[in-house]
Tab-separated table of C-alpha atoms in Angstrom:
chain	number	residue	atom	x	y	z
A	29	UNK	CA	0.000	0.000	0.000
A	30	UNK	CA	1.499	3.416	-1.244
A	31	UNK	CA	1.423	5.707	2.417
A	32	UNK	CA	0.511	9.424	1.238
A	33	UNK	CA	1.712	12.190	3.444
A	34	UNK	CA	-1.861	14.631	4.099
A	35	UNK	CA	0.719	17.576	3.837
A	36	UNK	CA	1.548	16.782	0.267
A	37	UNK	CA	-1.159	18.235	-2.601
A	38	UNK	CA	-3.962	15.063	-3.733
A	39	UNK	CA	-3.672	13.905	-7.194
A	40	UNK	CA	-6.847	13.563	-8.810
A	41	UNK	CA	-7.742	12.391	-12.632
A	42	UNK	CA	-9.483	14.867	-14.965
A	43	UNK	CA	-13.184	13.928	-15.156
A	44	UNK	CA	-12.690	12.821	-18.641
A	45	UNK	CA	-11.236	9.678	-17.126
A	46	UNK	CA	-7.368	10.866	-18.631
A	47	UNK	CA	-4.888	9.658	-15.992
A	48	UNK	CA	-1.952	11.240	-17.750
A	49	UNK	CA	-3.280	14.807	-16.930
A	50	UNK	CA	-4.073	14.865	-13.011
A	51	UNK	CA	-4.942	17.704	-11.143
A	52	UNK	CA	-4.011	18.958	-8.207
A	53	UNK	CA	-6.758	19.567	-5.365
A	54	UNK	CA	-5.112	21.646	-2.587
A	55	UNK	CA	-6.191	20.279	1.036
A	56	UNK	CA	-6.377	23.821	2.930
A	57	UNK	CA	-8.744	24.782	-0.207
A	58	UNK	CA	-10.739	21.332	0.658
A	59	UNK	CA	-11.426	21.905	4.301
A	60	UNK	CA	-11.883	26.100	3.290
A	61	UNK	CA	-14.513	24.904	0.844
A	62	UNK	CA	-16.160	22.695	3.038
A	63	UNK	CA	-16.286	25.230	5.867
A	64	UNK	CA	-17.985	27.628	3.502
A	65	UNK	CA	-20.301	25.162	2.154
A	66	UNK	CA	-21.854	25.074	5.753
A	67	UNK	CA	-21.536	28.924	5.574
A	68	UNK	CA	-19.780	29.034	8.884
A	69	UNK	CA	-16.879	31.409	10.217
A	70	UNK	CA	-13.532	30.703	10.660
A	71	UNK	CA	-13.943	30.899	14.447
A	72	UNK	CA	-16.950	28.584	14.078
A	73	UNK	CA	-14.993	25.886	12.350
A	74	UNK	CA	-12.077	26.077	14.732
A	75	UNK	CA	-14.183	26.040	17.359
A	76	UNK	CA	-16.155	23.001	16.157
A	77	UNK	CA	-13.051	21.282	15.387
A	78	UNK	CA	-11.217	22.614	18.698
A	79	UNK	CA	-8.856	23.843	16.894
A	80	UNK	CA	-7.279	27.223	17.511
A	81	UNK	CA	-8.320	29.857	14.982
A	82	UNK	CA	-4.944	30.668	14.024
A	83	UNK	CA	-4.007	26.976	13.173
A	84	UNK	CA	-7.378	26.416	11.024
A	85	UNK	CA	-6.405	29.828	8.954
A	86	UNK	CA	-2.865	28.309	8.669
A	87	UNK	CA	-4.366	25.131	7.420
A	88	UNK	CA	-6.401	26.503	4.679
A	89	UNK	CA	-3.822	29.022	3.201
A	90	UNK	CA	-1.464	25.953	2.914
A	91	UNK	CA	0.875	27.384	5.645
A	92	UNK	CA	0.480	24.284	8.353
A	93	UNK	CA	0.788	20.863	7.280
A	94	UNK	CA	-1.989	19.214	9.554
A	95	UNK	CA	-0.829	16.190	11.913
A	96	UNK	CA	-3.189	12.642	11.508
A	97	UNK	CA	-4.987	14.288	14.799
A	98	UNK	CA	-5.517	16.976	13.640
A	99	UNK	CA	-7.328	15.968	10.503
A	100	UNK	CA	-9.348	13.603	12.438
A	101	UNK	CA	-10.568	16.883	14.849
A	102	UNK	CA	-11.193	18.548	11.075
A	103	UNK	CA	-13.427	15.577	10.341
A	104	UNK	CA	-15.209	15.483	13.477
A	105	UNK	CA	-15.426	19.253	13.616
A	106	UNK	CA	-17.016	18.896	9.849
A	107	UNK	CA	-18.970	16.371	10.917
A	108	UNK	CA	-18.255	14.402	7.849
A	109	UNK	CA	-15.398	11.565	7.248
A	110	UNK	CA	-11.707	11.324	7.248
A	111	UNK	CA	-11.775	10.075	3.830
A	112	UNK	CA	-13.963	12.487	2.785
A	113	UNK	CA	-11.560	15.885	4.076
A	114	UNK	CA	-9.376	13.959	0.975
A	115	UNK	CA	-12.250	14.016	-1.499
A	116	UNK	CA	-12.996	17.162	-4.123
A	117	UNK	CA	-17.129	17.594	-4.529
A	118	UNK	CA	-18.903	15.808	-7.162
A	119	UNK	CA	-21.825	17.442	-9.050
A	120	UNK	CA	-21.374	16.425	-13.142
A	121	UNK	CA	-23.139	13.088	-14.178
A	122	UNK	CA	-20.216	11.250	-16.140
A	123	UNK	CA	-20.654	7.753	-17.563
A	124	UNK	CA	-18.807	4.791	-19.070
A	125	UNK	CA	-15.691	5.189	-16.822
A	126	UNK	CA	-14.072	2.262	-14.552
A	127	UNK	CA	-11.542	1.586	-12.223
A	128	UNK	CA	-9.532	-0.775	-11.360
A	129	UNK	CA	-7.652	-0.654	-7.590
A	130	UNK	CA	-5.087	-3.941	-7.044
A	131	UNK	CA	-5.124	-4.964	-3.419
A	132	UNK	CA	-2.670	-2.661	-1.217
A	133	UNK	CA	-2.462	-0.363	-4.030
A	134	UNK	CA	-4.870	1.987	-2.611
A	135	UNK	CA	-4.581	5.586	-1.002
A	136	UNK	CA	-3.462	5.625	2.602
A	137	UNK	CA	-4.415	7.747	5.395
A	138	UNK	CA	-4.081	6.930	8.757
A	139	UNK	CA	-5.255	7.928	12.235
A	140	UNK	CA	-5.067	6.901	15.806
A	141	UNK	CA	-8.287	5.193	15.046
A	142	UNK	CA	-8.314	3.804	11.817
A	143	UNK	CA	-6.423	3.168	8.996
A	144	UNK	CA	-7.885	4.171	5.874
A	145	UNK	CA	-7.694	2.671	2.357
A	146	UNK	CA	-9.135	4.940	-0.215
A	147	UNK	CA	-10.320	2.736	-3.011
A	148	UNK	CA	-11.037	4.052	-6.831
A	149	UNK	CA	-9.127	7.277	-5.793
A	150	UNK	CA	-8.224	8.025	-8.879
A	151	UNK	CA	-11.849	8.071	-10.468
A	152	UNK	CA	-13.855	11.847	-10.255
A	153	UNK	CA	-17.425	12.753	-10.153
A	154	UNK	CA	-17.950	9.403	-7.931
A	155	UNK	CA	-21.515	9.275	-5.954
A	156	UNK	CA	-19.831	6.536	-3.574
A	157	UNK	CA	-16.764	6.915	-1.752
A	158	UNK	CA	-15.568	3.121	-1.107
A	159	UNK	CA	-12.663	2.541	1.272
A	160	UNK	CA	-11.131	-0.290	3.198
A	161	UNK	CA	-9.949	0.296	7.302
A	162	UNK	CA	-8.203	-1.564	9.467
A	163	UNK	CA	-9.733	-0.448	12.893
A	164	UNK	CA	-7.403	0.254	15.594
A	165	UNK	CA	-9.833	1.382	18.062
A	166	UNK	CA	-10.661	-1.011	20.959
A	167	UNK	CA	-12.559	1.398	23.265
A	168	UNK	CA	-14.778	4.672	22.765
A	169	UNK	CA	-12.563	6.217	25.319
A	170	UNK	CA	-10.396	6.307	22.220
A	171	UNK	CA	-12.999	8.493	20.413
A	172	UNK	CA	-12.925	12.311	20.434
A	173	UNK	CA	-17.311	11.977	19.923
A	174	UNK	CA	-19.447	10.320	17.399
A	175	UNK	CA	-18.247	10.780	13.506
A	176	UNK	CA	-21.504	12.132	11.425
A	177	UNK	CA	-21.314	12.944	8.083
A	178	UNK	CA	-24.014	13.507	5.111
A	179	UNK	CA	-25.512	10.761	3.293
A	180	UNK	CA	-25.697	7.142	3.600
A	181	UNK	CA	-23.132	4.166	4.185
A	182	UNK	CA	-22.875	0.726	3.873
A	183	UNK	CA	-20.597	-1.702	6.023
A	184	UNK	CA	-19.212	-4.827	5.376
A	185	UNK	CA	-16.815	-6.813	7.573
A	186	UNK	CA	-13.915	-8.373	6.145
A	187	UNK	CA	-11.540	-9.854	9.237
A	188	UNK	CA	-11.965	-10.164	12.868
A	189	UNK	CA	-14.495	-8.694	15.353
A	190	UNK	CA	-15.866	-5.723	15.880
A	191	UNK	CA	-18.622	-3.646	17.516
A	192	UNK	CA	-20.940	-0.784	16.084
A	193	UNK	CA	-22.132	2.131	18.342
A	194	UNK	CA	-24.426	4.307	17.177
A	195	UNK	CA	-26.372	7.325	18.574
A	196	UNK	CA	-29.947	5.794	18.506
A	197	UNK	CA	-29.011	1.831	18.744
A	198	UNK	CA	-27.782	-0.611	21.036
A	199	UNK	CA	-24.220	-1.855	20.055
A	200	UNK	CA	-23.936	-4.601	17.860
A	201	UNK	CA	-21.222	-6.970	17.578
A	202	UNK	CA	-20.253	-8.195	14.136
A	203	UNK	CA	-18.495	-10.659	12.545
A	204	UNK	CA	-16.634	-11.421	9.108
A	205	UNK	CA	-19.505	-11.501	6.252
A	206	UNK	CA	-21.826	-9.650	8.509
A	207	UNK	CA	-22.687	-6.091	6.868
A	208	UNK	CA	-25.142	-2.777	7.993
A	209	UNK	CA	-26.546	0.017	6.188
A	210	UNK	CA	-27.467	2.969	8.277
A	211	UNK	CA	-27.919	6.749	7.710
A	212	UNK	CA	-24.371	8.535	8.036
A	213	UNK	CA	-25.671	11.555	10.027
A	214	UNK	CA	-26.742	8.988	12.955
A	215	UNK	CA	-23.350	9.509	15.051
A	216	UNK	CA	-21.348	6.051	15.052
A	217	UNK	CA	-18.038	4.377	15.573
A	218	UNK	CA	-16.516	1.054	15.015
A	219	UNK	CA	-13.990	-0.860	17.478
A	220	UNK	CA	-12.199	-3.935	16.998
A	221	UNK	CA	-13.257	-6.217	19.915
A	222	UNK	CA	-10.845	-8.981	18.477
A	223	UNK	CA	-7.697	-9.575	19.423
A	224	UNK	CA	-6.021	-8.578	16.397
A	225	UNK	CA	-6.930	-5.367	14.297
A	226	UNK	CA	-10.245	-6.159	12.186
A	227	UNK	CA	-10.419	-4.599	8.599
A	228	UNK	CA	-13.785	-3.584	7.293
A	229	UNK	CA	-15.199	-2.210	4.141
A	230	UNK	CA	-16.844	1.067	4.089
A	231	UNK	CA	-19.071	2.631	1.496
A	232	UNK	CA	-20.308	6.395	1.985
A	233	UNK	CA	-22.770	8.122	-0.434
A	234	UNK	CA	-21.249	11.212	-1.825
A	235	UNK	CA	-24.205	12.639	-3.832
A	236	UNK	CA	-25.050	15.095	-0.795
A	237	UNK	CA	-22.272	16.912	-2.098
């Protein structure tokens, strides 16, 4: 698996499916976009992300490289996923495209919680963002709150144990081959309850966007 440092600009393929001629989407202008999208302050978003003002403004104008925790505060703070701070918006309907991702060949991103696998990174325009994780996590204690985002997603165990919390259920403890759909803006997080790291598949909507 090829590690990406979150510091470093994203590559990301022209819509017309061209993979000679990426372009670059800046992080800071990511999370500055987002921010705006929810038509909140600077203060606002540092506050929700309990981040200090000065570091969030540093962020966006590319003058702070932001460390795995902080990205995961951005996320929480955004109330959307860590995979999805990496992710440009999607509005254009584009068809006949494909992508093909070998196994560990996917984009990395890591946090004290999870470890992410973007899958299909390379594809635009995308209404699902798929991703593989190996969860780290064995207590909530290890949470800084309940991730929300937009939109729906679908979950699908692949190795080893884990349990589901959610905001409005009872935890549920699931197994390889067991899966759950549930409504992303329902506040939830996954530990592994086995004793080595489980890896899951995640699938989040995108078409919110």
């Amino acid at each position: 698996m090829q590690e990406r440092d979150p510091k470093k600009l994203i590559s990301i393929a022209h819509a017309n499916g061209d993979q000679s001629a990426p372009e670059a989407l800046d992080l800071g202008a990511r999370v500055r976009e987002l921010r705006k999208q929810r038509d909140w302050t600077l203060e606002h978003a540092a506050s929700q992300a309990g981040l200090a003002r000065s570091t969030l403004s540093k962020i966006e104008n590319g003058q702070m490289s932001p460390t795995y925790d902080a990205l995961k505060k951005l996320a929480v703070g955004l109330q959307i996923s860590v995979p999805q701070l990496f992710t440009p918006p999607q509005r254009d309907q584009v068809n006949g495209r494909m992508i093909v991702t070998k196994f560990g060949e996917g984009s990395a991103h890591a946090t004290a919680t999870y470890e992410h696998e973007l899958l299909a990174d390379g594809l635009t325009r995308k209404n699902m963002l798929p991703y593989r994780a190996r969860v780290r996590a064995r207590s909530m204690d290890e949470f800084d709150g309940w991730v929300r985002h937009d939109g729906e997603e679908f979950m699908y165990v692949l190795t080893g144990v884990v349990k589901l919390y959610t905001e409005f259920y009872e935890p549920v403890e699931m197994r390889r081959g067991d899966s759950a759909y549930y409504d992303g803006a329902m506040g939830h997080n996954v530990i592994s309850v086995s004793s080595e790291d489980a890896t899951i598949l995640w699938v989040t909507s995108l078409n919110q966007m």
